[in-house]
Amino acid sequence: MIRKVFPDHWTFMLGEIALWSFVVLLLTGVFLTLWFVPSMTEVQYQGSYDQLRGVEMSQAYASTLDISFDVRGGLLLRQMHHWAAMIFIAAMLVHMMRVFVTGAFRKPREVNWLIGGVLILLGVVEGFAGYSLPDDLLSGTGLRIADGLVKSTPVVGTWMSFFMFDGEFPGEAIIPRLYMVHILLVPALILGLIAAHMLLVVYHKHTQWAGPGRTEENVVGYPMMPVYAAKAGGFFFIVFGVTALMGGLLSINPVWKYGPYDPSKVTAGSQPDWYMGIAEGLLRIMPNIESHFWGTTWSWNVFLPGEVAPMVLLGIMMMWPFLEAWVTGDKKEHHILDRPRNAPTRTAFLAAMMSIYGLLWAAGGNDLLATQLSMDMEWITRFMRVAVFVVPVLVFMITKRWCIALQRHDSEKLLHGYETGIIMRSPEGGYSERHLPISNESAYALTARPRDPILEAPAEGAVKEKGARAATIRAKLSTAMFADNIQKPTAEELEEAHHHAEHEHALEAGLDHAADGHQYDGHHDVAGDELRH
């Protein structure tokens, strides 16, 4: 096991950033638990921060101020903890995007893909619970929004809210309860899932990029000991060091500026941590829609954007591997990664989902956009309501055509070689650019992909047969997803292109000087070439 081989590529480090940032979270979190008091009991602050001395506040908020101003290194560790949480979720999202766009979720890694989705969800819950603990005005506003989301649940919402807060909001139980969730329950789940995730990576073996000697049956790389152990250890200290620099130099969540939580107040221009932006944006742009049934109010304008839509978006991403496998009928194991351009529909779908995320992120700050850019907030909201449906479609179409254009470019390179920048003049006076064949390594990487299967719909007379309707849907989806793709050249096409290139070289062989032009293509040293003089 200690000689287990892992491939080497910079994109594989994204998951390690998430792993090591979680380790930083554990280390800094242990330090913070020694001084944080998870109690909502009212006390009078008598600490070092003059502006709040003598103010009534909860013990949770008072202990947070003590950590920030009176515990040696407390502010550094608290800000490192917060930055590490931001990096943890960001790294998981970027890692999942890499996995998605390269097809690393395919058999046998479907379970690991689902584990990744659950880890992102748990990371968001853990982050929300963590920044709610200080009991300042900003975090209290976030809890108030969470209370509204829970209460919007049809029929049982009020009872769920009473259960969470042990009575009416805010009560005196939510901080101790969130504390236990934050330091015990969710971290244990995350730690267990990370362990399962890593074990499955080792068991299934790591995916690798296409290249000479790399097949679906092997892994080309370096052993765990001593190479990867040294690299991983060094990378942990890099992540820790960057987090420490951010914690020491970049202020985050200055709770002393907000004051203690008061249900009658709200922080002007308040914004949650970035990973909550999608829910915030959905809430802000959702039209006011309510229904009344049997004496109860159903607040669709809160329930749908706050509880349903985020889970639907995450669920769509999680189900894509199974949809793709069903459409293609592919049951084989895959250990060679796809280049994003070779899966245009998948890449375009991810780009469309990213555009939705970005738009909702911006919509969550519609008030700040209005004040900072001197724009009408109502018009920003109306624009976002339309843009979340129109922009993703445009992004999908543009990205798919872009990928197909890149596929066509790869095909041209395989058949005709790369452009050298050398202009040749024919005996007839015509000009053309000199092309040279690409290296065998590059050609291998460009051709190491299967042809996309395009299913045919059942015959019209077989529509009523069992499974015919499903086969028809599969055929239509297959056509939509793969029909426009540029397939790699066949062996016959490559052979014909090579014969044509050899013929061109033979015609140029009779010239009075070397006409290959390869020395001027930017890939070779031409300092001593005679023609340069």
Coordinates of C-alpha atoms in Angstrom, one line a residue:
M1 CA 0.0 0.0 0.0
I2 CA 2.8 2.4 0.8
R3 CA 4.1 1.9 -2.8
K4 CA 0.7 2.7 -4.3
V5 CA 1.2 4.7 -7.5
F6 CA -0.6 8.0 -8.0
P7 CA -0.5 10.1 -11.2
D8 CA 1.0 13.6 -11.2
H9 CA -1.0 16.6 -12.5
W10 CA -1.7 20.0 -11.0
T11 CA -5.5 19.6 -11.1
F12 CA -5.3 16.7 -8.7
M13 CA -4.0 19.1 -6.1
L14 CA -7.5 20.8 -5.8
G15 CA -8.9 18.0 -3.7
E16 CA -5.8 18.2 -1.5
I17 CA -6.4 21.9 -0.8
A18 CA -9.8 20.9 0.5
L19 CA -8.3 18.1 2.7
W20 CA -5.6 20.3 4.2
S21 CA -7.9 23.2 4.8
F22 CA -10.1 20.9 6.8
V23 CA -7.1 19.8 8.9
V24 CA -6.4 23.6 9.5
L25 CA -10.1 23.9 10.6
L26 CA -9.7 21.1 13.1
L27 CA -6.5 22.5 14.5
T28 CA -7.7 26.1 14.9
G29 CA -11.2 24.8 16.0
V30 CA -9.6 22.9 19.0
F31 CA -7.9 26.2 20.0
L32 CA -11.1 28.2 19.8
T33 CA -13.1 25.7 21.9
L34 CA -10.9 26.3 24.9
W35 CA -12.1 29.8 25.3
F36 CA -15.5 30.0 23.6
V37 CA -18.5 29.9 25.9
P38 CA -21.6 28.6 24.0
S39 CA -24.2 30.3 26.2
M40 CA -26.9 32.9 25.6
T41 CA -27.0 33.9 29.3
E42 CA -26.8 37.7 29.5
V43 CA -23.7 39.3 31.0
Q44 CA -22.2 42.8 31.1
Y45 CA -19.1 43.1 29.0
Q46 CA -16.0 44.2 30.9
G47 CA -13.3 43.3 28.4
S48 CA -10.6 45.3 26.5
Y49 CA -12.9 46.7 23.8
D50 CA -13.8 50.1 25.1
Q51 CA -16.7 50.8 22.7
L52 CA -18.7 47.8 24.1
R53 CA -17.6 47.9 27.8
G54 CA -20.7 47.9 30.0
V55 CA -23.0 46.7 27.2
E56 CA -25.4 43.7 28.0
M57 CA -24.7 40.8 25.7
S58 CA -24.6 37.0 25.6
Q59 CA -21.7 35.0 27.0
A60 CA -21.2 33.6 23.5
Y61 CA -20.6 37.2 22.1
A62 CA -18.5 38.2 25.1
S63 CA -16.2 35.2 24.8
T64 CA -15.8 35.9 21.1
L65 CA -14.6 39.4 22.0
D66 CA -12.3 38.0 24.6
I67 CA -10.8 35.6 22.1
S68 CA -10.3 38.5 19.7
F69 CA -8.8 41.0 22.1
D70 CA -7.6 39.3 25.3
V71 CA -6.4 35.8 24.3
R72 CA -2.9 35.8 22.9
G73 CA -3.1 34.9 19.2
G74 CA -6.8 34.5 19.5
L75 CA -7.8 36.9 16.7
L76 CA -5.2 35.2 14.4
L77 CA -6.6 31.8 15.1
R78 CA -10.2 32.9 14.8
Q79 CA -9.6 34.5 11.4
M80 CA -7.5 31.5 10.2
H81 CA -10.5 29.3 11.2
H82 CA -12.9 31.5 9.2
W83 CA -10.7 31.7 6.2
A84 CA -10.0 28.0 6.2
A85 CA -13.8 27.4 6.2
M86 CA -14.1 29.6 3.1
I87 CA -11.2 27.8 1.4
F88 CA -12.5 24.4 2.3
I89 CA -15.9 24.9 0.6
A90 CA -14.3 26.7 -2.4
A91 CA -11.8 24.0 -2.9
M92 CA -14.5 21.3 -2.7
L93 CA -16.6 23.1 -5.3
V94 CA -13.6 23.6 -7.7
H95 CA -12.5 20.0 -7.2
M96 CA -16.1 18.8 -8.0
M97 CA -16.1 20.9 -11.1
R98 CA -12.8 19.3 -12.2
V99 CA -14.2 15.9 -11.6
F100 CA -17.4 16.7 -13.5
V101 CA -15.8 18.3 -16.5
T102 CA -13.3 15.5 -17.0
G103 CA -15.8 12.7 -16.5
A104 CA -14.0 11.3 -13.4
F105 CA -17.4 10.5 -11.9
R106 CA -18.0 7.6 -14.3
K107 CA -18.0 3.9 -13.3
P108 CA -16.7 2.8 -10.8
R109 CA -16.7 6.2 -9.1
E110 CA -20.4 7.1 -8.9
V111 CA -20.6 6.6 -5.1
N112 CA -17.5 8.8 -4.6
W113 CA -19.3 11.5 -6.7
L114 CA -22.3 11.3 -4.4
I115 CA -20.1 11.4 -1.3
G116 CA -18.5 14.6 -2.7
G117 CA -22.0 16.2 -3.1
V118 CA -22.9 15.3 0.5
L119 CA -19.6 16.8 1.7
I120 CA -20.3 20.1 0.0
L121 CA -23.8 20.2 1.6
L122 CA -22.3 19.3 5.1
G123 CA -19.6 21.9 4.6
V124 CA -22.3 24.6 4.0
V125 CA -24.2 23.5 7.0
E126 CA -21.1 23.5 9.1
G127 CA -20.1 26.9 7.9
F128 CA -23.5 28.4 8.7
A129 CA -23.5 26.9 12.1
G130 CA -20.0 28.2 12.8
Y131 CA -20.6 31.8 11.8
S132 CA -23.9 31.8 13.8
L133 CA -22.1 31.0 17.1
P134 CA -20.7 34.5 18.0
D135 CA -24.3 35.8 18.5
D136 CA -23.4 39.2 16.9
L137 CA -25.9 41.3 15.0
L138 CA -24.8 39.9 11.6
S139 CA -25.0 36.2 12.6
G140 CA -28.2 36.8 14.4
T141 CA -29.7 38.3 11.2
G142 CA -28.7 35.1 9.4
L143 CA -30.4 33.0 12.1
R144 CA -33.5 35.1 11.7
I145 CA -33.5 34.3 8.0
A146 CA -33.0 30.6 8.8
D147 CA -35.9 30.8 11.2
G148 CA -38.1 32.2 8.4
L149 CA -37.0 29.5 6.0
V150 CA -37.9 26.8 8.5
K151 CA -41.3 28.4 9.2
S152 CA -42.1 28.6 5.5
T153 CA -42.2 24.8 5.4
P154 CA -45.9 23.9 4.8
V155 CA -47.9 22.6 7.7
V156 CA -45.0 21.7 10.0
G157 CA -42.8 24.8 9.7
T158 CA -43.9 26.5 12.9
W159 CA -43.4 23.3 14.9
M160 CA -39.9 22.8 13.4
S161 CA -39.0 26.3 14.4
F162 CA -40.2 25.8 18.0
F163 CA -38.2 22.6 18.1
M164 CA -35.0 24.2 16.9
F165 CA -35.2 27.3 19.1
D166 CA -36.9 25.6 22.1
G167 CA -39.7 28.1 21.8
E168 CA -40.1 31.5 20.1
F169 CA -37.1 32.9 18.2
P170 CA -34.4 33.6 19.4
G171 CA -34.8 31.8 22.7
E172 CA -31.8 30.7 24.7
A173 CA -31.1 27.2 23.3
I174 CA -30.0 27.7 19.7
I175 CA -26.3 28.7 20.4
P176 CA -25.6 25.6 22.6
R177 CA -27.4 23.4 20.1
L178 CA -25.5 24.9 17.1
Y179 CA -22.3 24.5 19.1
M180 CA -22.7 20.8 19.5
V181 CA -23.7 20.5 15.8
H182 CA -20.6 22.5 14.8
I183 CA -17.9 20.9 16.9
L184 CA -19.2 17.3 17.2
L185 CA -22.0 16.1 14.9
V186 CA -21.1 17.6 11.5
P187 CA -17.3 17.3 11.8
A188 CA -17.7 13.6 12.6
L189 CA -19.8 13.1 9.5
I190 CA -17.3 15.1 7.4
L191 CA -14.4 13.2 8.8
G192 CA -16.0 9.9 8.1
L193 CA -17.0 10.8 4.6
I194 CA -13.5 12.1 3.8
A195 CA -12.1 8.8 5.1
A196 CA -14.5 6.9 2.9
H197 CA -13.7 9.1 -0.1
M198 CA -10.0 8.6 0.3
L199 CA -10.3 4.8 0.7
L200 CA -12.4 4.6 -2.5
V201 CA -9.8 6.7 -4.4
V202 CA -7.1 4.2 -3.3
Y203 CA -9.4 1.2 -4.0
H204 CA -10.5 2.3 -7.5
K205 CA -7.1 3.7 -8.3
H206 CA -6.7 7.4 -9.3
T207 CA -7.8 8.6 -12.7
Q208 CA -5.1 9.9 -15.1
W209 CA -4.8 12.0 -18.2
A210 CA -4.3 10.3 -21.5
G211 CA -0.7 9.9 -22.7
P212 CA 1.8 7.3 -24.0
G213 CA 1.8 4.2 -21.8
R214 CA -1.3 5.2 -19.9
T215 CA -4.3 2.8 -20.3
E216 CA -7.5 1.9 -18.6
E217 CA -5.6 -1.0 -16.9
N218 CA -2.6 0.9 -15.3
V219 CA -1.6 4.0 -13.5
V220 CA 1.6 5.9 -14.5
G221 CA 3.0 8.1 -11.7
Y222 CA 5.0 8.0 -8.5
P223 CA 4.7 5.8 -5.4
M224 CA 3.1 7.0 -2.2
M225 CA 6.4 6.5 -0.3
P226 CA 8.5 8.4 -0.4
V227 CA 7.5 10.8 -3.3
Y228 CA 3.8 11.6 -2.6
A229 CA 4.2 11.5 1.2
A230 CA 6.9 14.3 0.9
K231 CA 4.8 16.2 -1.6
A232 CA 1.6 16.0 0.4
G233 CA 3.4 17.0 3.6
G234 CA 4.9 20.0 2.0
F235 CA 1.6 21.0 0.4
F236 CA -0.1 20.9 3.8
F237 CA 2.4 23.4 5.1
I238 CA 1.8 25.6 2.1
V239 CA -1.9 25.6 2.7
F240 CA -1.4 26.2 6.4
G241 CA 1.0 29.1 5.7
V242 CA -1.3 30.8 3.2
T243 CA -4.2 30.4 5.6
A244 CA -2.0 31.9 8.4
L245 CA -1.1 34.8 6.1
M246 CA -4.7 35.5 5.3
G247 CA -5.7 35.2 9.0
G248 CA -3.0 37.6 10.0
L249 CA -3.3 40.2 7.2
L250 CA -6.9 40.1 6.0
S251 CA -9.7 41.0 8.4
I252 CA -12.8 38.8 8.2
N253 CA -16.0 38.9 10.3
P254 CA -15.1 41.8 12.6
V255 CA -17.9 41.0 15.1
W256 CA -17.0 43.9 17.4
K257 CA -18.2 46.3 14.7
Y258 CA -21.7 44.8 14.6
G259 CA -22.5 44.6 18.3
P260 CA -24.5 42.0 20.2
Y261 CA -27.6 40.5 18.5
D262 CA -30.9 42.3 19.1
P263 CA -34.0 40.9 17.4
S264 CA -35.4 44.4 16.9
K265 CA -32.3 45.4 14.8
V266 CA -30.7 44.4 11.5
T267 CA -27.3 45.1 10.1
A268 CA -27.6 47.5 7.0
G269 CA -26.1 45.9 3.9
S270 CA -25.7 42.6 5.7
Q271 CA -24.3 39.7 3.6
P272 CA -23.7 36.1 4.5
D273 CA -20.5 34.1 3.7
W274 CA -20.1 33.7 -0.1
Y275 CA -21.3 30.0 -0.2
M276 CA -24.7 31.1 1.1
G277 CA -25.0 33.6 -1.8
I278 CA -27.1 31.3 -4.0
A279 CA -29.9 30.9 -1.4
E280 CA -29.7 34.7 -0.6
G281 CA -30.0 35.5 -4.3
L282 CA -33.0 33.2 -4.8
L283 CA -34.8 34.7 -1.8
R284 CA -34.2 38.3 -3.1
I285 CA -35.5 37.8 -6.7
M286 CA -38.4 35.4 -6.0
P287 CA -41.7 37.2 -6.6
N288 CA -44.2 37.4 -3.8
I289 CA -46.4 34.3 -4.1
E290 CA -48.5 32.9 -1.3
S291 CA -51.4 30.5 -1.0
H292 CA -54.0 30.0 1.8
F293 CA -55.3 26.5 2.6
W294 CA -57.5 25.5 5.5
G295 CA -56.5 28.5 7.5
T296 CA -52.8 28.2 6.9
T297 CA -50.5 30.4 4.8
W298 CA -48.1 28.7 2.4
S299 CA -45.2 31.1 1.6
W300 CA -44.0 29.9 -1.7
N301 CA -41.8 33.0 -2.1
V302 CA -39.7 31.7 0.9
F303 CA -40.1 28.0 0.8
L304 CA -39.3 27.4 -2.9
P305 CA -36.1 29.6 -3.2
G306 CA -34.9 28.8 0.3
E307 CA -35.5 25.1 0.7
V308 CA -36.5 23.6 -2.7
A309 CA -34.5 25.4 -5.4
P310 CA -30.9 24.9 -3.9
M311 CA -31.5 21.2 -3.3
V312 CA -32.9 20.8 -6.9
L313 CA -29.8 22.5 -8.4
L314 CA -27.5 20.3 -6.3
G315 CA -29.6 17.2 -7.1
I316 CA -29.4 17.9 -10.9
M317 CA -25.6 18.0 -10.7
M318 CA -25.5 14.8 -8.6
M319 CA -27.7 12.9 -11.0
W320 CA -25.9 13.9 -14.2
P321 CA -23.5 10.9 -14.1
F322 CA -26.4 8.5 -14.0
L323 CA -28.2 10.3 -16.8
E324 CA -25.2 10.2 -19.0
A325 CA -24.6 6.5 -18.3
W326 CA -28.2 5.8 -19.1
V327 CA -28.2 7.7 -22.4
T328 CA -24.9 6.1 -23.6
G329 CA -25.6 2.7 -22.2
D330 CA -21.9 2.7 -21.1
K331 CA -21.2 0.1 -18.4
K332 CA -17.4 0.0 -18.7
E333 CA -15.0 1.3 -16.1
H334 CA -13.2 4.5 -17.0
H335 CA -9.8 5.5 -15.6
I336 CA -8.6 7.8 -18.4
L337 CA -10.0 11.4 -18.1
D338 CA -11.8 13.3 -20.8
R339 CA -10.5 16.6 -22.0
P340 CA -13.4 19.1 -21.4
R341 CA -13.6 19.9 -25.2
N342 CA -14.3 16.2 -25.9
A343 CA -17.5 16.3 -23.9
P344 CA -19.1 19.5 -25.2
T345 CA -22.6 19.0 -23.8
R346 CA -21.2 18.1 -20.3
T347 CA -18.8 21.0 -20.3
A348 CA -21.5 23.4 -21.6
F349 CA -23.9 22.2 -18.9
L350 CA -21.4 22.9 -16.2
A351 CA -20.8 26.4 -17.6
A352 CA -24.5 27.0 -17.6
M353 CA -24.8 25.9 -14.0
M354 CA -21.8 28.2 -13.1
S355 CA -23.6 31.1 -14.7
I356 CA -26.7 30.4 -12.6
Y357 CA -24.6 30.4 -9.5
G358 CA -22.9 33.6 -10.5
L359 CA -26.1 35.4 -11.3
L360 CA -27.7 34.3 -8.0
W361 CA -24.6 35.3 -6.2
A362 CA -24.9 38.8 -7.7
A363 CA -28.6 38.9 -7.0
G364 CA -27.8 38.3 -3.3
G365 CA -26.1 41.7 -3.3
N366 CA -28.7 43.6 -5.3
D367 CA -28.8 46.3 -2.6
L368 CA -25.0 46.8 -2.7
L369 CA -25.0 46.8 -6.5
A370 CA -27.7 49.5 -6.4
T371 CA -25.9 51.7 -3.9
Q372 CA -22.4 51.3 -5.2
L373 CA -23.3 51.6 -8.9
S374 CA -26.1 54.2 -8.4
M375 CA -28.7 51.9 -10.0
D376 CA -32.3 51.2 -9.3
M377 CA -32.6 48.1 -7.1
E378 CA -36.0 47.2 -8.5
W379 CA -34.6 47.1 -12.1
I380 CA -31.6 45.0 -10.9
T381 CA -34.1 42.5 -9.3
R382 CA -36.2 42.4 -12.5
F383 CA -33.1 41.9 -14.7
M384 CA -32.0 39.0 -12.5
R385 CA -35.4 37.3 -12.7
V386 CA -35.0 37.2 -16.4
A387 CA -31.3 36.6 -16.6
V388 CA -31.3 33.4 -14.5
F389 CA -33.4 31.8 -17.3
V390 CA -31.9 33.4 -20.4
V391 CA -28.1 33.7 -19.6
P392 CA -27.6 30.0 -18.8
V393 CA -29.1 29.0 -22.2
L394 CA -26.8 31.4 -24.0
V395 CA -23.8 30.2 -22.0
F396 CA -24.7 26.6 -22.8
M397 CA -24.9 27.3 -26.5
I398 CA -21.7 29.4 -26.7
T399 CA -19.7 26.9 -24.6
K400 CA -20.8 23.9 -26.6
R401 CA -19.9 25.6 -29.9
W402 CA -16.6 26.6 -28.5
C403 CA -15.8 23.0 -27.5
I404 CA -16.8 21.7 -30.9
A405 CA -14.5 24.3 -32.5
L406 CA -11.7 23.1 -30.4
Q407 CA -12.4 19.5 -31.4
R408 CA -12.3 20.6 -35.0
H409 CA -9.0 22.3 -34.4
D410 CA -7.6 19.1 -32.8
S411 CA -8.8 17.1 -35.8
E412 CA -7.0 19.5 -38.2
K413 CA -3.8 19.2 -36.2
L414 CA -4.0 15.4 -36.4
L415 CA -4.6 15.4 -40.2
H416 CA -2.4 18.3 -41.3
G417 CA 0.0 19.1 -38.5
Y418 CA 0.6 22.3 -36.6
E419 CA 1.0 25.7 -38.1
T420 CA 4.7 26.7 -38.2
G421 CA 4.3 30.3 -39.2
I422 CA 6.5 29.7 -42.3
I423 CA 5.0 31.0 -45.5
M424 CA 5.9 29.0 -48.7
R425 CA 5.6 30.2 -52.2
S426 CA 4.7 27.7 -55.0
P427 CA 6.2 27.8 -58.5
E428 CA 2.9 29.3 -59.7
G429 CA 3.2 32.2 -57.3
G430 CA 0.7 31.1 -54.7
Y431 CA 1.4 31.3 -50.9
S432 CA 0.6 28.8 -48.2
E433 CA 1.6 28.2 -44.6
R434 CA 3.9 25.3 -43.8
H435 CA 2.5 22.6 -41.6
L436 CA 4.5 20.0 -39.7
P437 CA 3.2 16.8 -38.0
I438 CA 2.7 17.0 -34.3
S439 CA 4.7 14.7 -32.0
N440 CA 3.6 11.2 -31.3
E441 CA 2.9 12.1 -27.7
S442 CA 0.6 14.9 -28.7
A443 CA -1.1 12.7 -31.3
Y444 CA -1.6 9.9 -28.7
A445 CA -3.3 12.4 -26.3
L446 CA -5.6 13.7 -29.0
T447 CA -6.7 10.3 -30.2
A448 CA -7.0 8.6 -26.8
R449 CA -10.8 9.0 -26.6
P450 CA -13.7 6.7 -27.7
R451 CA -16.1 7.7 -30.4
D452 CA -19.4 9.1 -29.1
P453 CA -22.2 6.6 -29.6
I454 CA -25.4 8.0 -31.2
L455 CA -28.4 5.8 -30.7
E456 CA -31.1 5.3 -33.2
A457 CA -34.7 5.5 -32.3
P458 CA -36.9 2.4 -32.6
A459 CA -38.8 1.8 -35.8
E460 CA -42.3 3.4 -35.9
G461 CA -44.0 0.0 -35.7
A462 CA -42.2 -0.8 -32.5
V463 CA -43.4 2.2 -30.5
K464 CA -45.9 0.1 -28.5
E465 CA -43.3 -2.5 -27.6
K466 CA -42.0 -2.8 -24.0
G467 CA -39.2 -0.2 -23.4
A468 CA -39.7 1.5 -26.8
R469 CA -40.7 4.8 -25.2
A470 CA -37.6 4.8 -23.1
A471 CA -35.4 3.9 -26.1
T472 CA -36.9 6.7 -28.1
I473 CA -36.1 9.2 -25.3
R474 CA -32.6 7.8 -25.0
A475 CA -32.1 8.2 -28.8
K476 CA -33.3 11.8 -28.7
L477 CA -31.0 12.7 -25.8
S478 CA -28.1 10.9 -27.5
T479 CA -28.6 12.9 -30.6
A480 CA -28.9 16.2 -28.7
M481 CA -25.8 15.4 -26.6
F482 CA -23.4 13.9 -29.2
A483 CA -24.6 14.4 -32.8
D484 CA -22.7 17.7 -33.3
N485 CA -19.4 16.4 -31.8
I486 CA -16.4 16.2 -34.1
Q487 CA -15.2 12.6 -33.9
K488 CA -11.5 11.8 -34.0
P489 CA -10.1 10.9 -37.5
T490 CA -10.2 7.2 -38.5
A491 CA -7.0 5.3 -39.2
E492 CA -7.7 5.6 -43.0
E493 CA -8.1 9.3 -42.8
L494 CA -4.8 9.6 -40.8
E495 CA -3.0 7.4 -43.3
E496 CA -4.3 9.4 -46.3
A497 CA -3.2 12.7 -44.6
H498 CA 0.3 11.3 -44.0
H499 CA 0.6 10.2 -47.6
H500 CA -0.4 13.7 -48.7
A501 CA 2.3 15.2 -46.4
E502 CA 5.0 12.9 -47.7
H503 CA 4.0 14.0 -51.3
E504 CA 4.4 17.6 -50.3
H505 CA 7.8 16.9 -48.9
A506 CA 8.9 15.2 -52.0
L507 CA 7.9 18.2 -54.2
E508 CA 9.9 20.5 -51.9
A509 CA 13.0 18.2 -51.9
G510 CA 14.3 19.6 -55.2
L511 CA 14.6 23.2 -54.0
D512 CA 18.0 24.8 -53.6
H513 CA 17.6 25.3 -49.9
A514 CA 16.0 23.4 -47.0
A515 CA 12.3 24.2 -47.1
D516 CA 11.1 22.3 -44.1
G517 CA 10.8 25.5 -42.1
H518 CA 10.7 23.6 -38.8
Q519 CA 13.6 25.5 -37.4
Y520 CA 11.5 28.7 -37.4
D521 CA 8.4 27.4 -35.8
G522 CA 9.3 28.6 -32.3
H523 CA 10.2 25.2 -31.0
H524 CA 13.8 25.1 -32.0
D525 CA 17.0 27.2 -31.3
V526 CA 17.9 29.2 -34.5
A527 CA 20.6 31.4 -33.1
G528 CA 23.3 30.0 -35.4
D529 CA 21.2 29.5 -38.6
E530 CA 22.8 30.9 -41.8
L531 CA 19.6 32.3 -43.2
R532 CA 19.3 34.5 -40.1
H533 CA 22.2 36.5 -41.4

